Amino acid sequence: MATASLLAPRTGIDPHPAERYEFTAPATATTARVAREFVTAVLVAAERRLLIENARICVSDTVANVVQHARVPVLSVEVTVHGDRVVVAVRDDDPVRRPYRRQGQAPAGDERGRGLALVRDLASASGVTLVWDELSVVGKQVWFELREGGGGVTLTA
């Protein structure tokens, strides 16, 4: 079955060809750690070290959401390096459960529900893209875009 998806809205023509890296893993509690290492390795190889910390936080939160909520056996992490930005997408094949934006503040002490808000704060752009196989939705990708010196905030220890 052929599938098609879009990673992120295109805002203009990218003069540099994209480099795309993908890994597939079981949707388990340890996958977020493996995803962080995968994204780090890609960013080091692409000489985008300034993006590593924010990318690690964002990919941890998006992978953790899939593991906790999507109830799928596997997920994939895709990193696309463009000339001026990096787009990371976490895909699962659960078309029913979709991320939602928490309304209002989380109760004090509640550790849940802040992940996608943090991704929005750190990334220059983010969103959810549905994955289709010709006529029906077969999954989704939660994606975020990072740019050196542009958009988002940088967290440092």
Short mmCIF file of C-alpha atoms in Angstrom, two decimals:
data_model
loop_
_atom_site.label_atom_id
_atom_site.label_comp_id
_atom_site.label_asym_id
_atom_site.label_seq_id
_atom_site.Cartn_x
_atom_site.Cartn_y
_atom_site.Cartn_z
CA MET A 1 0.00 0.00 0.00
CA ALA A 2 1.47 3.35 -1.01
CA THR A 3 1.27 6.24 1.43
CA ALA A 4 1.84 9.93 1.03
CA SER A 5 2.47 12.61 3.60
CA LEU A 6 3.65 16.16 3.96
CA LEU A 7 6.19 17.08 6.61
CA ALA A 8 5.59 20.78 6.94
CA PRO A 9 4.16 23.67 5.00
CA ARG A 10 6.59 25.02 2.42
CA THR A 11 7.10 28.75 2.66
CA GLY A 12 9.35 29.10 -0.36
CA ILE A 13 11.75 27.30 -2.63
CA ASP A 14 14.66 25.71 -0.78
CA PRO A 15 17.82 26.19 -2.88
CA HIS A 16 19.57 23.31 -1.11
CA PRO A 17 18.51 19.71 -1.59
CA ALA A 18 17.23 18.05 1.58
CA GLU A 19 18.95 15.18 3.32
CA ARG A 20 16.44 12.78 4.87
CA TYR A 21 17.13 10.25 7.63
CA GLU A 22 14.60 7.87 9.17
CA PHE A 23 14.51 5.21 11.80
CA THR A 24 11.72 2.89 12.90
CA ALA A 25 11.48 1.48 16.40
CA PRO A 26 9.07 -0.28 18.70
CA ALA A 27 6.79 2.10 20.58
CA THR A 28 8.19 1.35 24.05
CA ALA A 29 9.31 3.36 27.04
CA THR A 30 12.99 3.23 25.97
CA THR A 31 12.36 4.52 22.45
CA ALA A 32 12.49 8.20 23.46
CA ARG A 33 16.12 7.74 24.57
CA VAL A 34 17.03 6.01 21.30
CA ALA A 35 15.23 8.73 19.31
CA ARG A 36 17.23 11.44 21.13
CA GLU A 37 20.49 9.70 20.21
CA PHE A 38 19.39 9.26 16.59
CA VAL A 39 18.46 12.93 16.19
CA THR A 40 21.68 14.00 17.91
CA ALA A 41 23.77 11.88 15.53
CA VAL A 42 22.02 13.37 12.49
CA LEU A 43 22.50 16.94 13.73
CA VAL A 44 26.18 16.35 14.51
CA ALA A 45 26.73 14.86 11.04
CA ALA A 46 24.85 17.80 9.46
CA GLU A 47 26.91 20.29 11.48
CA ARG A 48 23.82 21.68 13.24
CA ARG A 49 25.11 21.38 16.82
CA LEU A 50 23.27 24.52 17.99
CA LEU A 51 19.97 22.73 17.44
CA ILE A 52 20.77 19.60 19.43
CA GLU A 53 19.39 20.49 22.87
CA ASN A 54 16.04 21.77 21.61
CA ALA A 55 15.75 18.85 19.17
CA ARG A 56 16.38 16.33 21.96
CA ILE A 57 13.68 17.86 24.15
CA CYS A 58 11.15 18.08 21.32
CA VAL A 59 11.71 14.56 19.99
CA SER A 60 11.49 13.13 23.53
CA ASP A 61 8.10 14.73 24.05
CA THR A 62 6.69 13.73 20.67
CA VAL A 63 7.89 10.12 20.97
CA ALA A 64 6.59 9.89 24.55
CA ASN A 65 3.16 11.03 23.33
CA VAL A 66 3.06 8.25 20.74
CA VAL A 67 4.16 5.63 23.26
CA GLN A 68 1.64 6.77 25.85
CA HIS A 69 -1.39 7.61 23.72
CA ALA A 70 -1.27 6.10 20.22
CA ARG A 71 -1.23 2.43 21.21
CA VAL A 72 0.74 1.34 18.16
CA PRO A 73 3.48 -1.31 18.00
CA VAL A 74 5.99 0.85 16.08
CA LEU A 75 6.73 4.47 15.33
CA SER A 76 9.17 6.25 13.05
CA VAL A 77 11.31 9.33 13.46
CA GLU A 78 12.28 11.26 10.36
CA VAL A 79 14.84 14.07 10.26
CA THR A 80 15.06 16.21 7.14
CA VAL A 81 17.96 18.64 6.91
CA HIS A 82 17.33 21.58 4.59
CA GLY A 83 19.71 24.41 3.83
CA ASP A 84 18.19 26.75 6.41
CA ARG A 85 16.22 24.46 8.74
CA VAL A 86 15.77 20.98 10.16
CA VAL A 87 12.37 19.30 10.31
CA VAL A 88 11.78 16.35 12.64
CA ALA A 89 8.61 14.28 12.34
CA VAL A 90 7.41 11.45 14.57
CA ARG A 91 4.92 9.19 12.80
CA ASP A 92 2.54 6.58 14.07
CA ASP A 93 -0.13 4.58 12.27
CA ASP A 94 -3.03 5.36 14.62
CA PRO A 95 -5.40 7.55 12.61
CA VAL A 96 -7.93 7.89 15.45
CA ARG A 97 -6.02 9.38 18.39
CA ARG A 98 -4.91 12.87 17.55
CA PRO A 99 -2.86 15.27 19.67
CA TYR A 100 -4.90 17.97 21.32
CA ARG A 101 -4.06 21.34 22.70
CA ARG A 102 -4.59 21.50 26.45
CA GLN A 103 -6.99 24.24 27.44
CA GLY A 104 -5.93 26.37 30.40
CA GLN A 105 -3.25 25.67 32.97
CA ALA A 106 -2.39 22.19 34.20
CA PRO A 107 -3.14 21.57 37.87
CA ALA A 108 -0.20 22.09 40.21
CA GLY A 109 1.97 18.98 40.36
CA ASP A 110 0.52 17.52 37.15
CA GLU A 111 3.47 16.37 35.04
CA ARG A 112 1.35 15.54 32.01
CA GLY A 113 0.03 17.63 29.15
CA ARG A 114 2.91 20.07 28.75
CA GLY A 115 4.94 18.29 26.06
CA LEU A 116 3.41 19.71 22.91
CA ALA A 117 3.25 23.21 24.44
CA LEU A 118 6.99 22.94 25.09
CA VAL A 119 7.57 21.78 21.50
CA ARG A 120 5.63 24.82 20.24
CA ASP A 121 7.77 27.10 22.43
CA LEU A 122 11.10 25.63 21.33
CA ALA A 123 10.42 25.18 17.63
CA SER A 124 10.19 27.83 14.95
CA ALA A 125 7.14 25.94 13.62
CA SER A 126 5.26 22.77 14.54
CA GLY A 127 2.10 20.90 13.71
CA VAL A 128 0.32 17.67 12.94
CA THR A 129 0.00 16.24 9.45
CA LEU A 130 -2.35 13.39 8.61
CA VAL A 131 -0.95 10.53 6.53
CA TRP A 132 -3.21 9.24 3.76
CA ASP A 133 -3.26 6.14 1.56
CA GLU A 134 -5.16 7.47 -1.40
CA LEU A 135 -8.62 7.74 0.22
CA SER A 136 -8.34 7.31 3.97
CA VAL A 137 -6.26 8.52 6.90
CA VAL A 138 -3.80 5.81 7.99
CA GLY A 139 -1.75 7.72 10.55
CA LYS A 140 -0.29 11.04 11.58
CA GLN A 141 3.01 12.86 11.96
CA VAL A 142 3.72 15.35 14.70
CA TRP A 143 6.47 17.54 13.32
CA PHE A 144 8.58 20.47 14.40
CA GLU A 145 11.01 22.73 12.61
CA LEU A 146 14.18 24.15 14.11
CA ARG A 147 16.33 26.96 12.72
CA GLU A 148 19.63 28.21 14.04
CA GLY A 149 19.05 31.70 15.34
CA GLY A 150 15.42 31.77 14.27
CA GLY A 151 12.21 31.13 16.15
CA GLY A 152 11.59 29.29 19.36
CA VAL A 153 13.60 29.67 22.53
CA THR A 154 16.76 27.91 23.57
CA LEU A 155 16.85 26.07 26.89
CA THR A 156 20.21 25.76 28.56
CA ALA A 157 21.17 24.05 31.77
#
